[in-house]
Coordinates of C-alpha atoms and ligand atoms in Angstrom, one line a residue:
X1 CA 57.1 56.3 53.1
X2 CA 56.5 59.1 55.6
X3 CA 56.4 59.0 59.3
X4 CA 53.0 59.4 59.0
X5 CA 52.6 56.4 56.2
X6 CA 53.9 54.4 58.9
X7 CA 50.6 54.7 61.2
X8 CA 48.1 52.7 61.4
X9 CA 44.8 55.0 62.5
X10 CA 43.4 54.0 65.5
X11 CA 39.8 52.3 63.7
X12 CA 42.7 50.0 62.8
X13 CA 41.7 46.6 64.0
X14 CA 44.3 44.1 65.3
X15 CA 43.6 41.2 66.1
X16 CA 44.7 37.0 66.0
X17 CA 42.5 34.0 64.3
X18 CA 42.2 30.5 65.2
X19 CA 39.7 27.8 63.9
X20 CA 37.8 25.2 66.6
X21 CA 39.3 21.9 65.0
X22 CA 42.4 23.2 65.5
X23 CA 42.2 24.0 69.1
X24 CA 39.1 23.4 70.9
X25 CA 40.1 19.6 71.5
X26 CA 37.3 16.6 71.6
X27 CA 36.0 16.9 68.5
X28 CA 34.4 14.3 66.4
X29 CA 34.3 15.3 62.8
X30 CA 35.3 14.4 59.2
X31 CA 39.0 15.2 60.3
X32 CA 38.7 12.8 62.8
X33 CA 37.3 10.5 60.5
X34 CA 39.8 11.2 58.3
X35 CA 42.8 10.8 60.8
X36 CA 41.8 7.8 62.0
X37 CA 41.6 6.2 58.4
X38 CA 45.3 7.2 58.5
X39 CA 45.1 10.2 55.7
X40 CA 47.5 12.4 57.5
X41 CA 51.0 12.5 56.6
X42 CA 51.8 10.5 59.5
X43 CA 48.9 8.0 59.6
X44 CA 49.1 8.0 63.5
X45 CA 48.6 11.5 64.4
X46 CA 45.7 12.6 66.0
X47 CA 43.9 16.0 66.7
X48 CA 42.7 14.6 70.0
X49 CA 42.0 17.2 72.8
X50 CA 43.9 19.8 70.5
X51 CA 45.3 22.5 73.0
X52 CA 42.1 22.4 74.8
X53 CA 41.0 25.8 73.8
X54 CA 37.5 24.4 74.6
X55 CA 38.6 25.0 78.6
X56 CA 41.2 27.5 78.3
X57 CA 38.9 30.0 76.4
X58 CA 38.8 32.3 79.0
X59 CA 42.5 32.1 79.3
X60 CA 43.3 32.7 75.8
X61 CA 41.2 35.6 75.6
X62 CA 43.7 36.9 77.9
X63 CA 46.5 36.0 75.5
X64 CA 45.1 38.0 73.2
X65 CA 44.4 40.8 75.4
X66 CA 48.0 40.8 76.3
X67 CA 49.6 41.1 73.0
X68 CA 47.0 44.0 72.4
X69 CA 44.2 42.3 70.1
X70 CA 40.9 44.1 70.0
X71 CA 39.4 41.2 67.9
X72 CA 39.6 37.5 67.9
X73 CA 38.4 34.7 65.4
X74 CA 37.1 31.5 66.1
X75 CA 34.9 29.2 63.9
X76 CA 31.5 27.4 65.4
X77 CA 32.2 23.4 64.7
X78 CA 29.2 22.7 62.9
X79 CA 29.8 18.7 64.0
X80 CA 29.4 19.6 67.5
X81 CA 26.3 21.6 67.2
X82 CA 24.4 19.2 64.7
X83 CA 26.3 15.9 65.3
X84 CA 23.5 14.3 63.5
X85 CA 21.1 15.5 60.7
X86 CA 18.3 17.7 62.3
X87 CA 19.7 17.0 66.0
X88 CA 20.9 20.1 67.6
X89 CA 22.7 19.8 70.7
X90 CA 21.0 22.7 72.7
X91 CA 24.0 22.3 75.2
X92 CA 26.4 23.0 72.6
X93 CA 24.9 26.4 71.5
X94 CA 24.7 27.8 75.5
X95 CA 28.0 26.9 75.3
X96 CA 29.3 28.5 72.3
X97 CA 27.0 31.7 73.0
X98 CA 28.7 31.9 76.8
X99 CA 32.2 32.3 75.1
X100 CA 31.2 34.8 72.3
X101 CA 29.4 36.9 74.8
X102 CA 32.6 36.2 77.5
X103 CA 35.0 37.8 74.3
X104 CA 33.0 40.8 73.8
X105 CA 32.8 41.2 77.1
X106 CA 36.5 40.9 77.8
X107 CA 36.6 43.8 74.5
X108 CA 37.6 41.5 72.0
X109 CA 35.7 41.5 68.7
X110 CA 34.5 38.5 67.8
X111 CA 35.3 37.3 64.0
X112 CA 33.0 34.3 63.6
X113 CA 33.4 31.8 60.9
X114 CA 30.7 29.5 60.8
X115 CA 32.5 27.0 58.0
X116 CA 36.4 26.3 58.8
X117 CA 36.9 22.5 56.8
X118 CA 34.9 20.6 58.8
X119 CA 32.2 18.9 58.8
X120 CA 29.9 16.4 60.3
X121 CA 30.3 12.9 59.3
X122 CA 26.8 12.8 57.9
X123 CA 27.2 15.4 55.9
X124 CA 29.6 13.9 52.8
X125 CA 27.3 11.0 53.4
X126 CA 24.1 12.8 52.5
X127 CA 24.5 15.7 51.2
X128 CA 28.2 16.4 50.1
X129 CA 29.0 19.7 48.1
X130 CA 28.2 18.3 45.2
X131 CA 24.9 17.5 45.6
X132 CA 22.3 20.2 45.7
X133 CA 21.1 18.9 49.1
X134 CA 24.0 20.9 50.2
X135 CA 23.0 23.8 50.1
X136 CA 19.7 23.3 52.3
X137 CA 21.6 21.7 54.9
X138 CA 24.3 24.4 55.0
X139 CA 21.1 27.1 55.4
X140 CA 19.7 24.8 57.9
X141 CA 23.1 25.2 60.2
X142 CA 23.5 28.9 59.4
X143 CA 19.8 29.3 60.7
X144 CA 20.9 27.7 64.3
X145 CA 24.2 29.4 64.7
X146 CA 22.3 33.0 64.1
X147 CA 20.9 33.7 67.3
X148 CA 23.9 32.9 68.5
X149 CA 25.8 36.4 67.0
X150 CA 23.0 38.5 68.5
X151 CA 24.3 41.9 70.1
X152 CA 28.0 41.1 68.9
X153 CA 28.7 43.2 66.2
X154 CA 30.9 40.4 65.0
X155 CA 32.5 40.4 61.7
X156 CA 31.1 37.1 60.5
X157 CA 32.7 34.7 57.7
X158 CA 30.5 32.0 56.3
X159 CA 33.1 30.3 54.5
X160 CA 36.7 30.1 55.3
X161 CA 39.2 29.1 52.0
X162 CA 36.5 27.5 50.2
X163 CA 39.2 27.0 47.0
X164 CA 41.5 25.3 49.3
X165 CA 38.2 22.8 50.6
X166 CA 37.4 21.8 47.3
X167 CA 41.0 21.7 45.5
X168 CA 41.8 19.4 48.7
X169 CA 38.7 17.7 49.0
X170 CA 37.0 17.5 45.5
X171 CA 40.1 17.5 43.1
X172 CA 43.0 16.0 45.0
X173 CA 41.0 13.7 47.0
X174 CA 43.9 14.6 50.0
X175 CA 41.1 16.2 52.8
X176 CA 37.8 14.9 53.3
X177 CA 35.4 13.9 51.7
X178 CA 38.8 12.2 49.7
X179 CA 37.0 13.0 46.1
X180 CA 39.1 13.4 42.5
X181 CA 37.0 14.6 40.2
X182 CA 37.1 18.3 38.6
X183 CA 33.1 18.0 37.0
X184 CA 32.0 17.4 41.1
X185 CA 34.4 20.2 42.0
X186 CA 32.9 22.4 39.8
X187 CA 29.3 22.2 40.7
X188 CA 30.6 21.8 44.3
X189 CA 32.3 25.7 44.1
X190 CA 29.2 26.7 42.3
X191 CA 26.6 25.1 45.6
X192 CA 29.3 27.0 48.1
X193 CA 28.6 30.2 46.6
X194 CA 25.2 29.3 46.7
X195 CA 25.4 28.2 50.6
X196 CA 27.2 31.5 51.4
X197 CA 24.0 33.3 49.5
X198 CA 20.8 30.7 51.6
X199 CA 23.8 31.6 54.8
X200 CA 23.0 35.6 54.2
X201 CA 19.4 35.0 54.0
X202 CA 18.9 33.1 57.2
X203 CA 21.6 35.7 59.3
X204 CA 19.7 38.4 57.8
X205 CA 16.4 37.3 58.9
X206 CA 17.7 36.5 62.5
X207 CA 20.0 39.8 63.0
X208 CA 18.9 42.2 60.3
X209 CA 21.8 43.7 59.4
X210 CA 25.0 41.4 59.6
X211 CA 28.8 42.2 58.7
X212 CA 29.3 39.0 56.7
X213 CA 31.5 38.0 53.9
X214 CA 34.1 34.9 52.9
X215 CA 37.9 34.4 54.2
X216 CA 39.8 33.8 51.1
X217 CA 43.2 31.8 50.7
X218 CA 45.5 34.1 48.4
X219 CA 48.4 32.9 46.6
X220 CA 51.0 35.5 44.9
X221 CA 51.6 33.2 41.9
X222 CA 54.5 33.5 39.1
X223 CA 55.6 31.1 36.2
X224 CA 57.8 28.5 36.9
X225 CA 59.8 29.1 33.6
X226 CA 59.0 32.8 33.3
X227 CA 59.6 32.7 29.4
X228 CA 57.2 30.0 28.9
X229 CA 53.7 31.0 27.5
X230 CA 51.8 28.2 29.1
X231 CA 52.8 28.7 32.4
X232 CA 52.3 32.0 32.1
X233 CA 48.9 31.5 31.0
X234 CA 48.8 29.3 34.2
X235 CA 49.5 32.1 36.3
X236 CA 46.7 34.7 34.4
X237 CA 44.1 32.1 34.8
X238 CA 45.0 30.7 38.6
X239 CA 45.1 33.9 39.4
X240 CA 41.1 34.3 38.1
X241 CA 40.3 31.1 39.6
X242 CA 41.7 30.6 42.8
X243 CA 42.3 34.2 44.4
X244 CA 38.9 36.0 43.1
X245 CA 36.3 33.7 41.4
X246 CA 34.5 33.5 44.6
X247 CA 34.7 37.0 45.5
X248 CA 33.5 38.3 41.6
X249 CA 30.6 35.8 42.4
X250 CA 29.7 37.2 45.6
X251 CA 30.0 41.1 44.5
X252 CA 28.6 40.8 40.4
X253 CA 26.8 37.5 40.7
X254 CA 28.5 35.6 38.0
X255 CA 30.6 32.5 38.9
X256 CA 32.8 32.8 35.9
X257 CA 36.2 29.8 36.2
X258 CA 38.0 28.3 33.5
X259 CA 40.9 25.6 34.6
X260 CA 42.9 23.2 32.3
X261 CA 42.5 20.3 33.3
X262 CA 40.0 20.9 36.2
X263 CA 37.1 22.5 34.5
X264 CA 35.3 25.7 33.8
X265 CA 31.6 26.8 34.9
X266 CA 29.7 30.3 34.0
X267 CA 26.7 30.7 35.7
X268 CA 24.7 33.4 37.6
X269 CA 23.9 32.5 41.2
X270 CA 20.4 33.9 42.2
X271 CA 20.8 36.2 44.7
X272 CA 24.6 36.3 44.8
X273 CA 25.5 40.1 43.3
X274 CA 26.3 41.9 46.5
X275 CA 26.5 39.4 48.8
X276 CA 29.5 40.0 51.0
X277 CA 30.5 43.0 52.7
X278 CA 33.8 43.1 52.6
X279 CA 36.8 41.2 51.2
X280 CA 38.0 38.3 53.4
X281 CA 41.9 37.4 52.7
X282 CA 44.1 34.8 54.1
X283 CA 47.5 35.2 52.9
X284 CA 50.9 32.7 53.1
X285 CA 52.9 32.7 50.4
X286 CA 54.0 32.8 46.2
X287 CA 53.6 29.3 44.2
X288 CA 55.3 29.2 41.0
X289 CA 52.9 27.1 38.5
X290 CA 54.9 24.6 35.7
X291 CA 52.3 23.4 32.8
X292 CA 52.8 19.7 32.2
X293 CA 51.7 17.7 29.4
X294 CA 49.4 15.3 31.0
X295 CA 46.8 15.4 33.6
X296 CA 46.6 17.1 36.0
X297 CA 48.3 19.4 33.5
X298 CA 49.7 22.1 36.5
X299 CA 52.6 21.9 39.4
X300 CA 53.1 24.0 41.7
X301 CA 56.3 24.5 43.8
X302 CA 57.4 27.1 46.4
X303 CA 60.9 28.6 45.5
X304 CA 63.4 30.5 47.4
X305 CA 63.9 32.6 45.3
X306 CA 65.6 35.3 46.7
X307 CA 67.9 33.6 49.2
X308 CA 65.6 34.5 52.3
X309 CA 65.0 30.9 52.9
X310 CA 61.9 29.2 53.1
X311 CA 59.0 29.0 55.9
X312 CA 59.4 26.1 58.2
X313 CA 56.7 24.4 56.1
X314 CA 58.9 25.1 53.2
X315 CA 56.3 28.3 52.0
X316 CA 58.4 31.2 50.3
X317 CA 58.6 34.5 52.2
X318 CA 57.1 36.6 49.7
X319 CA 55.8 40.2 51.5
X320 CA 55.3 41.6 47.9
X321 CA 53.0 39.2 47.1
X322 CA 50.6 40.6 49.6
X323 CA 50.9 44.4 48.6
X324 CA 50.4 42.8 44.9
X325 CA 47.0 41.3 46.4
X326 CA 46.0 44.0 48.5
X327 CA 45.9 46.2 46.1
X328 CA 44.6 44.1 43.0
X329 CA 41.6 43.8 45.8
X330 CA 40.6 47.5 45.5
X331 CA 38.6 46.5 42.1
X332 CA 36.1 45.2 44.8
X333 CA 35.0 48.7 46.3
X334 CA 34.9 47.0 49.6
X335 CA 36.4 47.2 52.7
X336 CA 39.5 44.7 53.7
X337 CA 39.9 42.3 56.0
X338 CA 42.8 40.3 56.2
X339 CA 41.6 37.4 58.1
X340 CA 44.9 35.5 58.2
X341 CA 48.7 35.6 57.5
X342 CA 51.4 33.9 59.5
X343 CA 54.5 32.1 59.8
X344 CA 55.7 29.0 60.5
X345 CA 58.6 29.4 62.3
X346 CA 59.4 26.4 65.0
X347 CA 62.1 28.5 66.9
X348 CA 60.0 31.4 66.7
X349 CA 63.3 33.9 65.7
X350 CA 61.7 34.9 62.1
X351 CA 58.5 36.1 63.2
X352 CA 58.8 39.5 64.4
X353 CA 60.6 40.5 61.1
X354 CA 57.9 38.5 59.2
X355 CA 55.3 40.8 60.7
X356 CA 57.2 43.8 59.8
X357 CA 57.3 43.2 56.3
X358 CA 53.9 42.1 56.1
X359 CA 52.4 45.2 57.9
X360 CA 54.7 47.1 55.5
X361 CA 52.3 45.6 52.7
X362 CA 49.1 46.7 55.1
X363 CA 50.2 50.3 55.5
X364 CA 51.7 50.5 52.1
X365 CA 48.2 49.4 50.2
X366 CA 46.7 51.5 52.7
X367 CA 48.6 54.0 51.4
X368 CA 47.8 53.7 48.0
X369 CA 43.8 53.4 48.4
X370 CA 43.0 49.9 49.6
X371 CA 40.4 49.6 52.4
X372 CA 42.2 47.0 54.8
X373 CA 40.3 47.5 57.9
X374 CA 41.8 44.9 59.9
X375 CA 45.0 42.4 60.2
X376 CA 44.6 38.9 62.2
X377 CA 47.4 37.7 62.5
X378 CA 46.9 33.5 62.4
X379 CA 47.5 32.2 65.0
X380 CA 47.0 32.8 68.6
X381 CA 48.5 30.0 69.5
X382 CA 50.4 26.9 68.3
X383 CA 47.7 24.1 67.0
X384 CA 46.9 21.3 65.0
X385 CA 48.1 22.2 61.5
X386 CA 45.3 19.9 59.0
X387 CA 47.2 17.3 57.2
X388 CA 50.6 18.5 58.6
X389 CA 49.4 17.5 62.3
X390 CA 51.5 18.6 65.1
X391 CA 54.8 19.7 63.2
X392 CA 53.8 23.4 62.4
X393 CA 54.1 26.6 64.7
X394 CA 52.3 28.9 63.7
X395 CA 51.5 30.5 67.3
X396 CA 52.7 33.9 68.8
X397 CA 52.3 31.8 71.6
X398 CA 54.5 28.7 71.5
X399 CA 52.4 25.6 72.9
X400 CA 54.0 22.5 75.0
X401 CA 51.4 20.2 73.5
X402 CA 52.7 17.7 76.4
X403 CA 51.9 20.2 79.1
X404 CA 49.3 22.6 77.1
X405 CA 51.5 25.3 78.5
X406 CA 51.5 28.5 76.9
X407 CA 54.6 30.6 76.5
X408 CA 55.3 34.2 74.5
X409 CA 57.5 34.0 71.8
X410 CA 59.4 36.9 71.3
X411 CA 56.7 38.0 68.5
X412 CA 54.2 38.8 71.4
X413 CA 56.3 41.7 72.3
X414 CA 56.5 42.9 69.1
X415 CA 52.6 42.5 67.8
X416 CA 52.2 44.3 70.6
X417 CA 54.1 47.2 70.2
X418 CA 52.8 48.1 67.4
X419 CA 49.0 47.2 68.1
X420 CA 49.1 49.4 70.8
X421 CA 51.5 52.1 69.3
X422 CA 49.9 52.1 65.8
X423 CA 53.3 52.4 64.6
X424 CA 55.3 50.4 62.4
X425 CA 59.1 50.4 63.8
X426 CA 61.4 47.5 62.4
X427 CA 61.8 44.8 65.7
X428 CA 64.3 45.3 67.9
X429 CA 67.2 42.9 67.2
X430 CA 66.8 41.7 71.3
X431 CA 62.6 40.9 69.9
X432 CA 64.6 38.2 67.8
X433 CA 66.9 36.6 70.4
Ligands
FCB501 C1 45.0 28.3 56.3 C2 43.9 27.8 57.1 C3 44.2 27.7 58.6 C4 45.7 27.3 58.9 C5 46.6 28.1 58.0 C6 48.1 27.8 58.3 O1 45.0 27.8 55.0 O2 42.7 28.5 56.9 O3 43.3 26.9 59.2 O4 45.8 26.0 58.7 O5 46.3 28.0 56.7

């Protein structure tokens, strides 16, 4: 590429994502529920006060400021502003409006997810995904939270990873609500699309025009045995299912999936054709998919399969996969965001070079026609990593979770570089020391 391919322009937005279970701290939810019925990997682990971003918000900003971010994304916890059906905690909003209007403030953009996993505990009670009640009670909390976004011009994201939700929580049974069974997780994916659709209508009514669309987790997937036609077929149709099902629903208005072994749906969603705005993406890593002759008739492994060595959560480093994406993504005719992609790296020595590969991707699609407006990089800070608890670091600040101290990893100087250079130089080797 050119010296010039190497540039981001300056609308280019930069910016680091976090998620309010994961740091706010003091949260009672269907994770904690879920942690104290001993469903983590390590049945003791907690959340607990999680680094206490709920206090420190003002000081995190600044973290972000410093490395050169001009947008930051948090989620709303719904469990906290509706901690029972109908109630909402009046205290709660004041609070969550203080900090949004405190980041703009600051010149940070906010990113606003209103949907990040969790839930309140009466929600899989009453009205779990599904259950058409759903639906109605998601447009209930959207209503609430969108006087909340007034004057922001905040990118806003109704639904963050909604695949990974219900795989996890519908078809493995392995996050909450703990369910196996691919007919529910069917019509659940089918009553999210339709909860991102009653979401648009309430925002709308409150905001008139809102910047609003879905975060997306993408896998770059290949076949385990590449000369085998079923995993191959695997790969075509997990492809379709997981990375754009949701998104065709949200830009034609069919919901079109087919699974083996999990189920397939076809159905046009009322009011779903050209309901998002842009294209939300959350990118990790490749999974290479193995058919198996009996239920649950897939596996999925991540290989090294290039000698880089794996992620410290044993993901593959796979850059290409996100080019691939990227540009598979311009079929939308919408803009880009990628709303996550990040490392786990524990002695924080891989990161810089992670980022330079994966920018690479950015300026490289860019370069051939994609749309990506904006790359937030997860996370800000080290945090409670779902099922995984405290082992991750995902952070370009490295957390003391003893101490809640916050410290720069060599990353920071890099991100920062090139957010405020706009251009894409490999990292020093002294970033990586
Ligand atoms: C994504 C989640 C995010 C974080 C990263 C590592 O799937 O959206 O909350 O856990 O993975």
């Amino acid at each position: 590429m050119s010296a010039h391919d190497m540039t981001f322009p300056d609308n280019f937005t930069f910016g680091v994502a976090t998620a309010a279970y994961q740091v706010e701290g003091g949260i009672e939810n269907d994770w904690s529920e879920w942690e104290r019925a001993g469903k983590l990997k390590e049945p003791h682990v907690r959340c607990g006060r999680a680094v206490d971003h709920w206090n420190r918000y003002e000081e995190d900003y600044g973290l972000a400021l410093d490395v050169g971010a001009t947008a930051f994304r948090v989620s709303l916890e719904w469990a906290r502003i509706e901690p029972e059906r109908g109630r909402i905690d009046g205290a709660v909003l004041e609070a969550y409006r203080e900090r949004l209007l405190r980041m703009k403030a600051r010149g940070l953009r906010p990113v606003v997810t209103l949907h990040h996993f969790t839930h309140p505990t009466w929600f899989h009670r009453e009205t779990p995904w599904h259950l058409p009640g759903s639906v109605e009670s998601f447009r209930a909390y959207a209503r609430v939270c969108a006087p909340l976004l007034k004057g922001l011009d905040a990118l806003v994201i109704s639904l963050n990873e909604p695949m990974v939700l219900l795989l996890g929580g519908y078809l493995q049974g392995l996050m909450p609500p703990g369910i196996s069974d691919g007919a529910k997780t069917m019509i659940a994916l089918e009553n999210m699309v339709r909860a991102h659709v009653a979401a648009r209508e309430e925002l709308q009514a409150v905001l008139g025009k809102v910047e609003l669309g879905i975060s997306q987790n993408m896998l770059a997937f290949a076949p385990d045995r590449w000369w085998h036609p079923l995993d191959r077929a695997l790969v075509r149709l997990g492809a379709q299912a997981y990375n754009h099902a949701f998104h065709e629903a949200l830009v034609s208005g069919h919901l079109r999936v087919n699974m083996p072994g999990i189920g397939s749906t076809r159905v046009d969603v009322p009011g779903a054709r050209g309901s998002c705005d842009f294209i939300g993406m959350n990118y990790y890593t490749r999974a290479h998919l193995r058919f198996i002759p009996r239920p649950p008739f897939i596996s999925f492994q991540y290989r090294d399969t290039r000698g880089r060595g794996l992620t410290d959560i044993g993901w593959e480093l796979w850059p290409e996969g996100f080019g691939q994406i990227l540009r598979e993504l311009k079929r939308y005719g919408l803009p880009v965001w990628v709303t996550e992609n990040g490392v786990d790296d524990r002695e924080g020595q891989r990161r810089p070079a992670y980022l330079h590969n994966h920018l690479g991707q950015v300026l490289q699609a860019r370069a051939q026609g994609v749309d990506v407006r904006g790359y937030l990089y997860w996370s800000l800070l080290d945090n409670f990593e779902w099922l995984e608890g405290w082992g991750p670091r995902f952070g370009l600040y490295y957390v003391d979770f003893e101490t809640l101290e916050r410290r720069p990893t060599p990353a920071c100087h890099y991100f920062k570089e090139v957010a405020t250079t706009r251009r894409l130089v490999p990292p020093q080797p002294s970033a990586a020391r």
